Tab-separated table of C-alpha atoms and ligand atoms in Angstrom:
chain	number	residue	atom	x	y	z
A	1	MET	CA	131.574	-131.034	86.711
A	2	ALA	CA	129.231	-129.056	86.454
A	3	GLY	CA	125.410	-131.449	85.309
A	4	ILE	CA	123.709	-130.548	82.580
A	5	GLY	CA	120.665	-129.094	83.458
A	6	LEU	CA	118.446	-130.159	82.382
A	7	SER	CA	115.284	-128.795	82.682
A	8	LEU	CA	113.185	-131.663	80.670
A	9	PRO	CA	109.247	-133.385	81.307
A	10	SER	CA	109.730	-135.401	84.499
A	11	LYS	CA	109.471	-138.544	81.983
A	12	PHE	CA	113.227	-138.342	80.799
A	13	THR	CA	114.349	-137.477	84.105
A	14	HIS	CA	114.502	-141.013	86.448
A	15	ALA	CA	118.161	-142.653	86.966
A	16	PRO	CA	119.599	-145.251	84.740
A	17	ALA	CA	117.927	-148.880	84.710
A	18	THR	CA	119.906	-152.470	86.350
A	19	ARG	CA	119.982	-154.912	85.050
A	20	HIS	CA	117.845	-157.879	84.812
A	21	ARG	CA	119.000	-160.859	86.557
A	22	SER	CA	117.713	-163.535	85.472
A	23	SER	CA	117.780	-165.313	88.949
A	24	SER	CA	116.051	-162.718	90.776
A	25	ARG	CA	113.958	-160.331	88.528
A	26	CYS	CA	115.148	-157.191	89.763
A	27	CYS	CA	113.299	-154.506	89.956
A	28	LEU	CA	113.611	-153.016	86.811
A	29	SER	CA	112.540	-149.246	87.311
A	30	SER	CA	115.210	-146.997	87.051
A	31	VAL	CA	117.885	-147.380	89.861
A	32	LYS	CA	121.298	-145.844	90.598
A	33	MET	CA	124.040	-147.675	89.270
A	34	THR	CA	124.529	-151.117	90.628
A	35	ILE	CA	128.634	-151.301	90.979
A	36	SER	CA	130.727	-147.772	91.374
A	37	VAL	CA	133.374	-147.399	88.449
A	38	ASP	CA	135.749	-147.797	91.820
A	39	GLU	CA	134.618	-151.262	92.156
A	40	GLN	CA	134.204	-151.945	88.567
A	41	LYS	CA	137.808	-151.573	88.043
A	42	LYS	CA	139.103	-153.134	91.202
A	43	THR	CA	137.349	-156.793	89.637
A	44	PHE	CA	137.825	-155.521	86.215
A	45	THR	CA	138.270	-159.431	84.357
A	46	LEU	CA	137.355	-160.174	80.889
A	47	LYS	CA	138.228	-163.845	81.866
A	48	LYS	CA	134.712	-165.453	80.512
A	49	SER	CA	134.491	-163.139	77.660
A	50	GLU	CA	138.395	-164.527	76.577
A	51	GLU	CA	137.157	-168.357	77.198
A	52	ALA	CA	133.644	-167.896	75.054
A	53	PHE	CA	135.608	-165.432	72.375
A	54	ASN	CA	138.628	-168.412	71.660
A	55	ALA	CA	135.708	-170.658	71.787
A	56	ALA	CA	133.669	-168.322	68.923
A	57	LYS	CA	136.058	-168.360	66.581
A	58	GLU	CA	136.377	-172.345	65.808
A	59	LEU	CA	132.637	-171.841	65.287
A	60	MET	CA	132.359	-168.684	63.300
A	61	PRO	CA	134.851	-166.536	61.207
A	62	GLY	CA	136.522	-164.177	63.418
A	63	GLY	CA	133.772	-165.615	66.462
A	64	VAL	CA	131.778	-162.236	65.181
A	65	ASN	CA	128.596	-162.342	62.925
A	66	SER	CA	130.022	-159.585	62.167
A	67	PRO	CA	133.611	-157.312	61.750
A	68	VAL	CA	133.031	-154.721	63.445
A	69	ARG	CA	132.262	-156.233	66.752
A	70	ALA	CA	136.063	-158.257	67.146
A	71	PHE	CA	137.467	-155.259	68.374
A	72	LYS	CA	140.436	-155.510	65.467
A	73	SER	CA	140.814	-152.324	65.158
A	74	VAL	CA	140.704	-151.338	68.798
A	75	GLY	CA	142.905	-154.506	69.999
A	76	GLY	CA	142.124	-156.094	73.251
A	77	GLN	CA	139.620	-158.863	74.452
A	78	PRO	CA	136.294	-158.735	72.406
A	79	ILE	CA	133.141	-158.594	75.520
A	80	ILE	CA	130.744	-161.037	75.111
A	81	ILE	CA	127.179	-159.606	76.301
A	82	ASP	CA	124.939	-161.062	78.699
A	83	SER	CA	122.263	-158.404	79.582
A	84	VAL	CA	121.518	-155.023	78.180
A	85	LYS	CA	118.920	-152.815	79.762
A	86	GLY	CA	118.341	-149.081	79.024
A	87	SER	CA	121.079	-146.836	78.564
A	88	ARG	CA	122.965	-149.773	80.158
A	89	MET	CA	125.188	-153.342	79.211
A	90	TRP	CA	126.325	-155.956	81.064
A	91	ASP	CA	128.825	-158.487	80.037
A	92	ILE	CA	129.428	-162.320	80.777
A	93	ASP	CA	132.355	-161.069	83.265
A	94	GLY	CA	129.786	-159.267	85.451
A	95	ASN	CA	131.187	-155.997	83.985
A	96	GLU	CA	129.106	-153.290	83.520
A	97	TYR	CA	129.004	-150.481	81.184
A	98	ILE	CA	127.257	-147.278	80.291
A	99	ASP	CA	125.923	-148.316	76.542
A	100	TYR	CA	127.062	-145.506	73.006
A	101	VAL	CA	126.731	-147.867	70.742
A	102	GLY	CA	122.954	-149.697	71.382
A	103	SER	CA	123.327	-151.745	68.453
A	104	TRP	CA	124.376	-149.810	65.945
A	105	GLY	CA	120.975	-147.144	66.638
A	106	PRO	CA	118.019	-148.630	67.923
A	107	ALA	CA	118.084	-148.956	71.135
A	108	ILE	CA	117.419	-144.675	70.886
A	109	ILE	CA	114.656	-144.957	73.874
A	110	GLY	CA	116.915	-147.542	75.556
A	111	HIS	CA	117.766	-150.936	75.511
A	112	ALA	CA	114.419	-153.588	76.337
A	113	ASP	CA	112.142	-151.117	77.322
A	114	ASP	CA	109.319	-152.206	79.361
A	115	GLU	CA	106.635	-151.443	76.880
A	116	VAL	CA	108.777	-152.985	74.171
A	117	LEU	CA	109.273	-155.926	75.387
A	118	ALA	CA	105.180	-156.591	76.721
A	119	ALA	CA	104.002	-155.334	73.133
A	120	LEU	CA	106.157	-158.176	71.903
A	121	ALA	CA	105.433	-160.366	74.682
A	122	GLU	CA	101.643	-159.737	73.752
A	123	THR	CA	102.237	-160.725	69.759
A	124	MET	CA	104.121	-163.502	70.130
A	125	LYS	CA	100.808	-165.171	71.726
A	126	LYS	CA	99.826	-164.746	67.942
A	127	GLY	CA	103.180	-166.764	66.413
A	128	THR	CA	106.418	-165.346	65.065
A	129	SER	CA	105.969	-164.991	61.846
A	130	PHE	CA	103.641	-165.826	59.290
A	131	GLY	CA	105.015	-165.636	55.641
A	132	ALA	CA	101.617	-163.741	54.591
A	133	PRO	CA	100.517	-160.040	55.798
A	134	CYS	CA	99.392	-158.866	59.003
A	135	LEU	CA	97.662	-155.836	60.227
A	136	LEU	CA	101.158	-154.652	61.856
A	137	GLU	CA	102.661	-153.981	58.401
A	138	ASN	CA	99.315	-151.493	57.760
A	139	THR	CA	100.425	-149.979	60.751
A	140	LEU	CA	103.902	-149.670	60.342
A	141	ALA	CA	104.063	-148.257	57.314
A	142	GLU	CA	101.443	-145.729	58.215
A	143	MET	CA	103.325	-144.541	60.828
A	144	VAL	CA	106.054	-144.238	58.388
A	145	LEU	CA	104.563	-142.418	55.680
A	146	GLN	CA	103.337	-140.186	58.307
A	147	ALA	CA	106.787	-139.181	59.593
A	148	VAL	CA	108.698	-139.107	55.792
A	149	PRO	CA	106.366	-137.274	53.445
A	150	SER	CA	108.734	-137.713	51.152
A	151	ILE	CA	107.850	-141.805	51.299
A	152	GLU	CA	104.421	-142.493	49.873
A	153	MET	CA	104.769	-145.846	49.705
A	154	VAL	CA	107.504	-147.805	51.521
A	155	ARG	CA	108.326	-151.299	51.535
A	156	PHE	CA	109.779	-153.642	54.131
A	157	VAL	CA	112.933	-155.843	54.268
A	158	ASN	CA	115.234	-157.348	56.938
A	159	SER	CA	118.036	-155.337	57.157
A	160	GLY	CA	119.666	-152.698	56.165
A	161	THR	CA	121.866	-154.230	53.194
A	162	GLU	CA	118.815	-155.542	52.224
A	163	ALA	CA	117.127	-152.045	51.964
A	164	CYS	CA	120.563	-150.295	49.855
A	165	MET	CA	120.253	-153.388	47.370
A	166	GLY	CA	116.463	-153.195	46.679
A	167	VAL	CA	116.566	-149.508	46.379
A	168	LEU	CA	119.666	-149.710	43.779
A	169	ARG	CA	117.853	-152.316	41.596
A	170	LEU	CA	114.951	-150.107	41.827
A	171	ALA	CA	116.755	-146.940	40.627
A	172	ARG	CA	117.984	-148.474	37.982
A	173	ALA	CA	114.974	-149.773	36.988
A	174	PHE	CA	113.406	-146.552	37.234
A	175	THR	CA	115.916	-144.398	34.930
A	176	CYS	CA	117.025	-147.423	32.791
A	177	ARG	CA	120.327	-146.777	33.815
A	178	ASN	CA	123.005	-148.334	35.593
A	179	LYS	CA	125.280	-146.124	37.021
A	180	ILE	CA	125.404	-145.167	40.491
A	181	ILE	CA	127.365	-142.301	42.290
A	182	LYS	CA	127.935	-143.154	46.223
A	183	PHE	CA	130.580	-141.297	48.624
A	184	GLU	CA	133.806	-142.653	49.746
A	185	GLY	CA	133.567	-143.772	53.234
A	186	CYS	CA	129.728	-144.304	52.637
A	187	TYR	CA	128.612	-147.993	53.725
A	188	HIS	CA	125.588	-149.493	52.197
A	189	GLY	CA	125.487	-152.849	53.353
A	190	HIS	CA	127.756	-155.456	52.219
A	191	ALA	CA	126.099	-155.797	48.894
A	192	ASP	CA	128.612	-156.090	46.025
A	193	PRO	CA	127.935	-152.675	43.803
A	194	TYR	CA	128.613	-150.567	47.569
A	195	LEU	CA	132.012	-152.688	48.603
A	196	VAL	CA	133.473	-149.882	46.542
A	197	LYS	CA	135.954	-147.227	48.365
A	198	ALA	CA	133.081	-148.101	51.928
A	199	GLY	CA	133.357	-147.150	55.422
A	200	SER	CA	132.137	-149.208	58.412
A	201	GLY	CA	133.566	-152.522	58.452
A	202	VAL	CA	135.795	-152.039	55.709
A	203	ALA	CA	137.077	-148.979	56.739
A	204	THR	CA	137.687	-150.684	60.039
A	205	LEU	CA	139.532	-153.085	58.830
A	206	GLY	CA	141.085	-151.423	56.129
A	207	LEU	CA	140.212	-153.485	53.971
A	208	PRO	CA	141.117	-152.825	49.888
A	209	ASP	CA	137.311	-153.220	49.200
A	210	SER	CA	136.476	-156.917	49.375
A	211	PRO	CA	137.433	-160.763	47.250
A	212	GLY	CA	134.996	-162.126	45.624
A	213	VAL	CA	133.521	-159.339	44.467
A	214	PRO	CA	133.157	-159.186	40.533
A	215	LYS	CA	134.616	-156.408	38.451
A	216	SER	CA	131.372	-156.800	36.888
A	217	ALA	CA	129.132	-155.882	40.111
A	218	THR	CA	131.545	-151.961	40.659
A	219	GLU	CA	132.221	-151.248	37.027
A	220	ASP	CA	128.947	-149.090	36.969
A	221	THR	CA	129.942	-147.785	40.847
A	222	LEU	CA	131.430	-144.262	40.427
A	223	THR	CA	132.714	-142.738	43.801
A	224	ALA	CA	133.659	-138.983	44.863
A	225	PRO	CA	134.582	-137.655	48.394
A	226	TYR	CA	131.936	-136.661	50.586
A	227	ASN	CA	131.238	-132.666	50.478
A	228	ASP	CA	133.055	-132.691	47.126
A	229	ILE	CA	130.709	-130.383	44.812
A	230	THR	CA	133.255	-130.365	42.108
A	231	ALA	CA	134.258	-133.871	41.764
A	232	VAL	CA	130.078	-135.158	41.814
A	233	GLN	CA	129.676	-132.196	38.854
A	234	ASN	CA	132.679	-134.173	37.206
A	235	LEU	CA	131.122	-136.919	37.267
A	236	PHE	CA	128.277	-136.333	35.807
A	237	ASN	CA	129.691	-133.876	33.018
A	238	THR	CA	131.686	-137.618	32.048
A	239	HIS	CA	128.675	-139.391	32.075
A	240	LYS	CA	126.061	-137.642	30.863
A	241	GLY	CA	122.779	-139.004	30.950
A	242	GLU	CA	124.303	-142.836	32.595
A	243	ILE	CA	123.953	-141.639	36.280
A	244	ALA	CA	120.912	-143.505	37.695
A	245	ALA	CA	121.147	-142.353	41.011
A	246	VAL	CA	123.348	-140.949	43.525
A	247	ILE	CA	123.200	-142.535	47.483
A	248	LEU	CA	124.435	-140.976	50.394
A	249	GLU	CA	124.999	-141.001	54.249
A	250	PRO	CA	122.917	-137.377	54.651
A	251	VAL	CA	125.174	-138.008	57.658
A	252	VAL	CA	128.000	-140.049	57.791
A	253	GLY	CA	128.137	-142.849	60.847
A	254	ASN	CA	130.236	-145.304	58.661
A	255	ALA	CA	133.445	-143.049	58.764
A	256	GLY	CA	132.982	-141.595	61.819
A	257	PHE	CA	130.450	-138.951	62.241
A	258	ILE	CA	130.737	-135.949	59.187
A	259	LYS	CA	128.386	-133.448	58.794
A	260	PRO	CA	127.277	-132.499	54.928
A	261	THR	CA	128.415	-129.068	54.349
A	262	PRO	CA	125.026	-126.648	53.787
A	263	GLU	CA	125.476	-126.049	50.320
A	264	PHE	CA	126.444	-130.771	49.828
A	265	LEU	CA	123.018	-131.461	50.158
A	266	ASN	CA	121.014	-128.804	48.423
A	267	PHE	CA	123.943	-129.028	45.318
A	268	LEU	CA	123.000	-132.830	45.201
A	269	LYS	CA	118.868	-132.501	44.778
A	270	THR	CA	119.813	-129.816	42.239
A	271	VAL	CA	122.281	-131.719	39.884
A	272	THR	CA	120.320	-134.983	40.101
A	273	LYS	CA	117.047	-133.076	38.608
A	274	GLU	CA	118.888	-131.660	36.383
A	275	ASN	CA	120.209	-135.055	35.143
A	276	ASP	CA	117.389	-137.104	35.716
A	277	SER	CA	118.837	-139.097	38.126
A	278	LEU	CA	117.535	-140.114	41.631
A	279	LEU	CA	118.700	-138.495	44.565
A	280	ILE	CA	118.850	-141.734	47.334
A	281	PHE	CA	118.895	-140.653	51.419
A	282	ASP	CA	120.494	-143.850	52.977
A	283	GLU	CA	118.967	-143.162	56.449
A	284	VAL	CA	119.468	-146.715	57.793
A	285	MET	CA	121.041	-144.703	60.482
A	286	THR	CA	119.886	-141.146	60.229
A	287	GLY	CA	116.862	-142.197	60.402
A	288	PHE	CA	114.179	-141.278	63.133
A	289	ARG	CA	117.438	-140.324	64.610
A	290	LEU	CA	118.228	-136.778	63.371
A	291	ALA	CA	114.330	-136.030	64.063
A	292	TYR	CA	111.419	-137.996	63.689
A	293	GLY	CA	111.359	-136.931	59.571
A	294	GLY	CA	114.875	-138.126	59.797
A	295	ALA	CA	118.330	-136.538	58.241
A	296	GLN	CA	115.691	-135.179	55.075
A	297	GLU	CA	113.305	-133.014	57.777
A	298	PHE	CA	116.766	-131.830	59.825
A	299	PHE	CA	117.894	-130.490	56.768
A	300	ASN	CA	115.326	-129.808	54.394
A	301	ILE	CA	116.059	-131.172	51.739
A	302	THR	CA	113.399	-134.129	49.954
A	303	PRO	CA	115.423	-137.050	48.319
A	304	ASP	CA	113.593	-139.396	45.562
A	305	LEU	CA	114.115	-142.579	47.643
A	306	THR	CA	114.808	-143.251	51.186
A	307	THR	CA	116.565	-146.049	52.897
A	308	LEU	CA	115.449	-147.051	56.956
A	309	GLY	CA	116.395	-149.482	58.754
A	310	LYS	CA	117.951	-149.931	62.571
A	311	ILE	CA	115.298	-147.870	65.000
A	312	ILE	CA	112.107	-148.790	62.763
A	313	GLY	CA	112.704	-152.466	64.155
A	314	GLY	CA	113.624	-151.419	67.331
A	315	GLY	CA	116.394	-154.016	67.841
A	316	LEU	CA	114.488	-156.875	65.434
A	317	PRO	CA	115.853	-157.512	61.964
A	318	VAL	CA	114.369	-154.951	59.710
A	319	GLY	CA	115.151	-152.566	56.910
A	320	ALA	CA	112.638	-150.733	54.244
A	321	TYR	CA	113.088	-148.693	51.060
A	322	GLY	CA	110.627	-146.395	49.928
A	323	GLY	CA	109.675	-143.012	48.181
A	324	ARG	CA	107.969	-141.182	44.892
A	325	ARG	CA	104.715	-143.820	44.436
A	326	GLU	CA	105.210	-143.756	40.436
A	327	ILE	CA	108.292	-145.057	41.533
A	328	MET	CA	107.769	-147.396	44.869
A	329	GLU	CA	104.789	-148.856	41.683
A	330	MET	CA	107.744	-150.512	39.789
A	331	VAL	CA	108.296	-153.150	42.621
A	332	ALA	CA	106.607	-156.391	42.848
A	333	PRO	CA	104.085	-157.540	42.055
A	334	ALA	CA	102.875	-154.091	41.703
A	335	GLY	CA	105.399	-153.402	38.984
A	336	PRO	CA	108.414	-155.493	37.405
A	337	MET	CA	111.049	-154.959	39.713
A	338	TYR	CA	111.239	-158.369	41.757
A	339	GLN	CA	111.770	-158.039	45.406
A	340	ALA	CA	110.956	-160.312	47.780
A	341	GLY	CA	111.887	-161.892	51.753
A	342	THR	CA	110.494	-165.022	53.862
A	343	LEU	CA	110.676	-162.303	57.532
A	344	SER	CA	109.723	-159.351	55.404
A	345	GLY	CA	107.549	-157.347	57.728
A	346	ASN	CA	107.280	-159.990	60.182
A	347	PRO	CA	105.000	-159.302	63.285
A	348	LEU	CA	107.877	-159.199	65.635
A	349	ALA	CA	109.622	-156.617	63.485
A	350	MET	CA	106.821	-154.597	62.691
A	351	THR	CA	105.680	-154.551	66.999
A	352	ALA	CA	108.860	-153.283	68.437
A	353	GLY	CA	109.466	-150.565	65.400
A	354	ILE	CA	106.000	-149.383	65.740
A	355	GLN	CA	106.663	-149.020	69.666
A	356	THR	CA	109.477	-148.047	69.385
A	357	LEU	CA	108.529	-144.604	66.834
A	358	LYS	CA	105.282	-144.117	69.318
A	359	ARG	CA	107.892	-143.460	72.129
A	360	LEU	CA	109.494	-140.889	69.463
A	361	GLN	CA	106.466	-139.276	68.799
A	362	GLU	CA	106.345	-138.442	72.709
A	363	PRO	CA	107.149	-134.357	73.205
A	364	GLY	CA	110.654	-133.333	74.081
A	365	SER	CA	112.476	-136.802	72.600
A	366	TYR	CA	114.705	-135.121	70.196
A	367	GLU	CA	115.933	-131.790	72.173
A	368	TYR	CA	116.373	-133.922	75.161
A	369	LEU	CA	118.641	-136.461	72.746
A	370	ASP	CA	120.310	-132.834	71.541
A	371	LYS	CA	120.842	-132.082	75.153
A	372	VAL	CA	122.340	-134.992	76.234
A	373	THR	CA	124.557	-135.289	73.217
A	374	GLY	CA	125.615	-132.023	73.415
A	375	ARG	CA	126.919	-132.584	76.597
A	376	LEU	CA	128.386	-135.415	76.263
A	377	ILE	CA	130.805	-134.591	73.144
A	378	GLU	CA	131.253	-131.266	74.829
A	379	GLY	CA	132.609	-132.581	77.601
A	380	ILE	CA	134.933	-135.555	76.107
A	381	VAL	CA	136.264	-132.889	73.307
A	382	ASP	CA	137.193	-130.624	75.813
A	383	ALA	CA	138.347	-132.943	78.170
A	384	GLY	CA	140.486	-134.107	75.373
A	385	LYS	CA	141.893	-130.694	74.181
A	386	ARG	CA	142.352	-129.668	77.910
A	387	ALA	CA	144.860	-133.031	78.507
A	388	GLY	CA	146.745	-131.510	74.945
A	389	HIS	CA	145.113	-134.005	72.473
A	390	ALA	CA	144.794	-132.945	68.667
A	391	ILE	CA	140.546	-133.532	69.273
A	392	SER	CA	137.312	-133.236	66.900
A	393	GLY	CA	133.847	-134.446	67.192
A	394	GLY	CA	130.546	-132.863	66.569
A	395	HIS	CA	127.015	-133.983	67.455
A	396	ILE	CA	122.944	-133.643	65.871
A	397	SER	CA	120.394	-134.661	68.537
A	398	GLY	CA	121.768	-138.903	69.432
A	399	MET	CA	124.074	-139.179	67.011
A	400	PHE	CA	127.701	-138.088	67.764
A	401	GLY	CA	131.266	-138.526	66.745
A	402	PHE	CA	134.884	-137.389	67.730
A	403	PHE	CA	137.927	-138.464	66.117
A	404	PHE	CA	141.580	-137.980	67.072
A	405	THR	CA	142.679	-134.733	64.630
A	406	GLU	CA	142.634	-131.375	64.918
A	407	GLY	CA	140.086	-131.163	62.225
A	408	PRO	CA	137.700	-129.745	60.641
A	409	VAL	CA	136.907	-133.472	59.316
A	410	TYR	CA	134.628	-133.021	55.935
A	411	ASN	CA	135.215	-136.430	54.469
A	412	PHE	CA	136.910	-139.463	54.316
A	413	ASP	CA	140.233	-138.691	53.451
A	414	ASP	CA	140.203	-136.460	56.319
A	415	ALA	CA	138.835	-138.886	58.986
A	416	LYS	CA	141.750	-140.380	58.150
A	417	LYS	CA	144.123	-138.957	59.214
A	418	SER	CA	143.259	-139.363	62.583
A	419	ASP	CA	145.634	-141.463	64.807
A	420	THR	CA	143.786	-144.613	65.199
A	421	ALA	CA	146.657	-145.976	67.561
A	422	LYS	CA	145.321	-143.692	70.370
A	423	PHE	CA	142.040	-144.101	69.742
A	424	ALA	CA	142.478	-147.768	70.254
A	425	LYS	CA	144.326	-146.843	73.643
A	426	PHE	CA	141.663	-144.252	74.760
A	427	TYR	CA	139.056	-146.972	73.414
A	428	ARG	CA	140.088	-149.677	75.782
A	429	ALA	CA	140.721	-147.662	78.704
A	430	MET	CA	137.820	-146.353	79.074
A	431	LEU	CA	135.937	-149.726	78.625
A	432	GLU	CA	137.652	-150.208	81.912
A	433	GLU	CA	136.137	-147.146	83.155
A	434	GLY	CA	133.092	-148.795	81.991
A	435	VAL	CA	132.384	-146.935	78.791
A	436	TYR	CA	131.096	-148.779	76.113
A	437	PHE	CA	132.227	-146.753	72.754
A	438	ALA	CA	132.081	-148.315	69.234
A	439	PRO	CA	135.354	-150.077	68.485
A	440	SER	CA	136.293	-147.838	65.973
A	441	GLN	CA	137.225	-144.824	65.293
A	442	PHE	CA	135.306	-145.204	61.889
A	443	GLU	CA	132.024	-145.365	63.455
A	444	ALA	CA	129.266	-142.934	65.074
A	445	GLY	CA	128.452	-143.452	68.292
A	446	PHE	CA	124.603	-142.721	69.831
A	447	THR	CA	122.477	-142.166	72.821
A	448	GLY	CA	119.047	-142.724	74.173
A	449	LEU	CA	116.556	-141.517	76.026
A	450	LYS	CA	117.608	-143.488	78.594
A	451	HIS	CA	120.867	-141.825	78.921
A	452	MET	CA	120.583	-139.713	81.848
A	453	GLU	CA	122.508	-137.272	83.558
A	454	GLU	CA	124.587	-139.296	85.767
A	455	ASP	CA	126.026	-141.110	82.822
A	456	ILE	CA	126.765	-137.989	79.971
A	457	GLU	CA	128.474	-136.851	83.638
A	458	ARG	CA	130.322	-139.857	84.607
A	459	THR	CA	131.550	-140.295	81.006
A	460	ILE	CA	132.725	-136.820	81.180
A	461	ASP	CA	134.781	-137.873	83.971
A	462	ALA	CA	136.096	-140.957	82.801
A	463	ALA	CA	137.940	-139.477	79.489
A	464	GLU	CA	139.281	-136.550	81.579
A	465	LYS	CA	141.150	-139.326	83.459
A	466	VAL	CA	141.510	-141.826	80.324
A	467	PHE	CA	143.200	-138.295	78.639
A	468	LYS	CA	146.014	-137.466	81.138
A	469	ASP	CA	147.419	-141.228	81.150
A	470	LEU	CA	146.592	-141.084	77.747
B	501	KE4	P1	122.180	-153.925	58.197
B	501	KE4	O1	122.463	-155.249	56.548
B	501	KE4	O2	123.785	-153.651	58.758
B	501	KE4	O3	121.158	-153.909	58.847
B	501	KE4	O4	122.456	-152.069	57.661
B	501	KE4	C1	123.643	-151.868	56.220
B	501	KE4	C2	123.618	-150.094	56.685
B	501	KE4	C3	122.924	-149.580	55.313
B	501	KE4	N1	123.429	-148.495	55.414
B	501	KE4	C4	124.050	-147.856	56.866
B	501	KE4	C5	123.700	-145.972	56.930
B	501	KE4	C6	124.260	-148.450	57.644
B	501	KE4	O5	125.131	-147.365	58.691
B	501	KE4	C7	123.961	-149.708	57.763
B	501	KE4	C8	125.116	-150.492	59.022
B	501	KE4	N2	125.655	-150.188	59.841
B	501	KE4	C9	126.489	-150.411	60.420
B	501	KE4	C10	126.907	-149.638	61.627
B	501	KE4	N3	128.249	-148.556	61.056
B	501	KE4	C11	126.088	-151.882	61.260
B	501	KE4	C12	127.468	-152.449	61.951
B	501	KE4	C13	127.801	-153.746	61.235
B	501	KE4	O6	128.099	-153.708	60.468
B	501	KE4	O7	127.890	-154.677	62.728
C-alpha cells in the first residue's frame, strides 16, 4: 500500500509508543508495534474482559458508566481497557489496538503524553483540588480567549453536558425567551431540554429520547433536520420573537460524521441576527480539533456563544461555555444567572488542558492531522468500494467518519439509511485486527498527533482484508 508520503517536521515522524508495563517500565519513547497483527489474531481472546464485564453488570447499569461503551449496537464483548499510550490502547487480555476514539476526542496529542503526565505530577504535589480560585484557571482561560476570539469571557465546568446546560440557561436569561432550536441527531449532553431526537448514545441505542424527561422540560425545544434551511426559517416564522437560540454541532459527530453545507452556517448566523436570537456552536467535540480556533475558525463563522470540552481538559473532566462579554457578564456572581460547580476549574484539569493546547500550538499540528486522517478515510472508503460495499465518508482535520450507505449524508435521516448490521460485523472484525473505532455507526472517529503512517497503513490493510469477507 503506498504510504502517506508525509513530509512533516521530525517531531511528527517517530513510530508509535509501546504500552506502559507496571511491572517493568519499558522505554516509553517511540518504538514499533509491540505485537504483530498475526500474533494478535492467534492469541486474540476477550476472556478477562468478559469476566470483568459480567462483574461490572452486577455493579453498574449495563456494566458501564456511559451507554455507548456497552457495545449494544455493534454486539460482541465490550473490551475493558488496561492502558493507553500515544495512538495505542491495550485491554486487560493484553490485546493491542490502534485507537481511533481517543477517549472521544481529548487524546488529540496522543494518549498519556509524557509532558502532560509530568505537568500533572508537578501540580499534584500542590494538591488535587482547592475549591477556590487558582492561577491555572487564569492561564487556561487566557489560552481559550486567545484561540477563540468570539469568546470574550469563559466559565469552566466539569463536562460538556454542564457546559451545554449553562449556555442554555444563559441564552434564555439574556434574551428573556425560552424556546431553542436544536437539530435531529445532534447531541448536547444529557440535560433534559436536549434529549429530543438526540444523537450519540440515544441514537446508538435507538431510544425514543428518554423516559424521566418531563414534557415541561422539552416543550420549548424545537427541532429541525440538520442542513435544512427551510425548516429553520419556518420555525422562526412560526415562533416569531420566542426563540432564544439555535444550538448545533457545527460539524456533527454524534450522528456519525456530517458536515454542514456551505450555506447552512451562514444562514444560521443571519437568521439568528435577524430575529435577535443567539447562535450557539456546541464545540465540545470540534473545539481545538478542526482548527486551533475550532469549527468557527475553520468555517470563519462567529457564534454568539460557544461550548467547549474534551480537548481543553486533555483527558481530565472539563467543560466550558463562553462568548460575548455582555452576555457572559450575566453569569453569577457577575450577574444574576446562577451556575456553579465544586470541581470547576480544578488544578489537574487545567494543567492537562494547558499542556495539551501548548502542544497543539506547534506549527504543522493541524496540517499533520489533516494529512493522516485524509489518508485514513480515503483508504477505508476506497477499500470498501473496491470490495463492492455501499460506503461513504469524510474528514476535517483530525475528525472523520464513514457510513455504510452510498451517501451523501446531509442529516440524521440520511445517516439512518446506513447498514448498521454490516457496520457491526465490520466493527467486530476490525477489533480482532487490532483496530478500535467508536462502537457505533452514529459516532465520529478521531486521530491524534501520535497516529503515525504505520498506524494508518495497518488500518487500511486490515479494512481491505475485512471488507473482502464482509
Ligand atoms: P460530556 O457531558 O459527555 O462531557 O459532553 C456532552 C457532549 C456535548 N456536546 C457534544 C458535541 C458532545 O459530543 C458531547 C459528548 N460526546 C460523546 C461522544 N459522542 C461522549 C461519549 C459518551 O457519551 O460516552
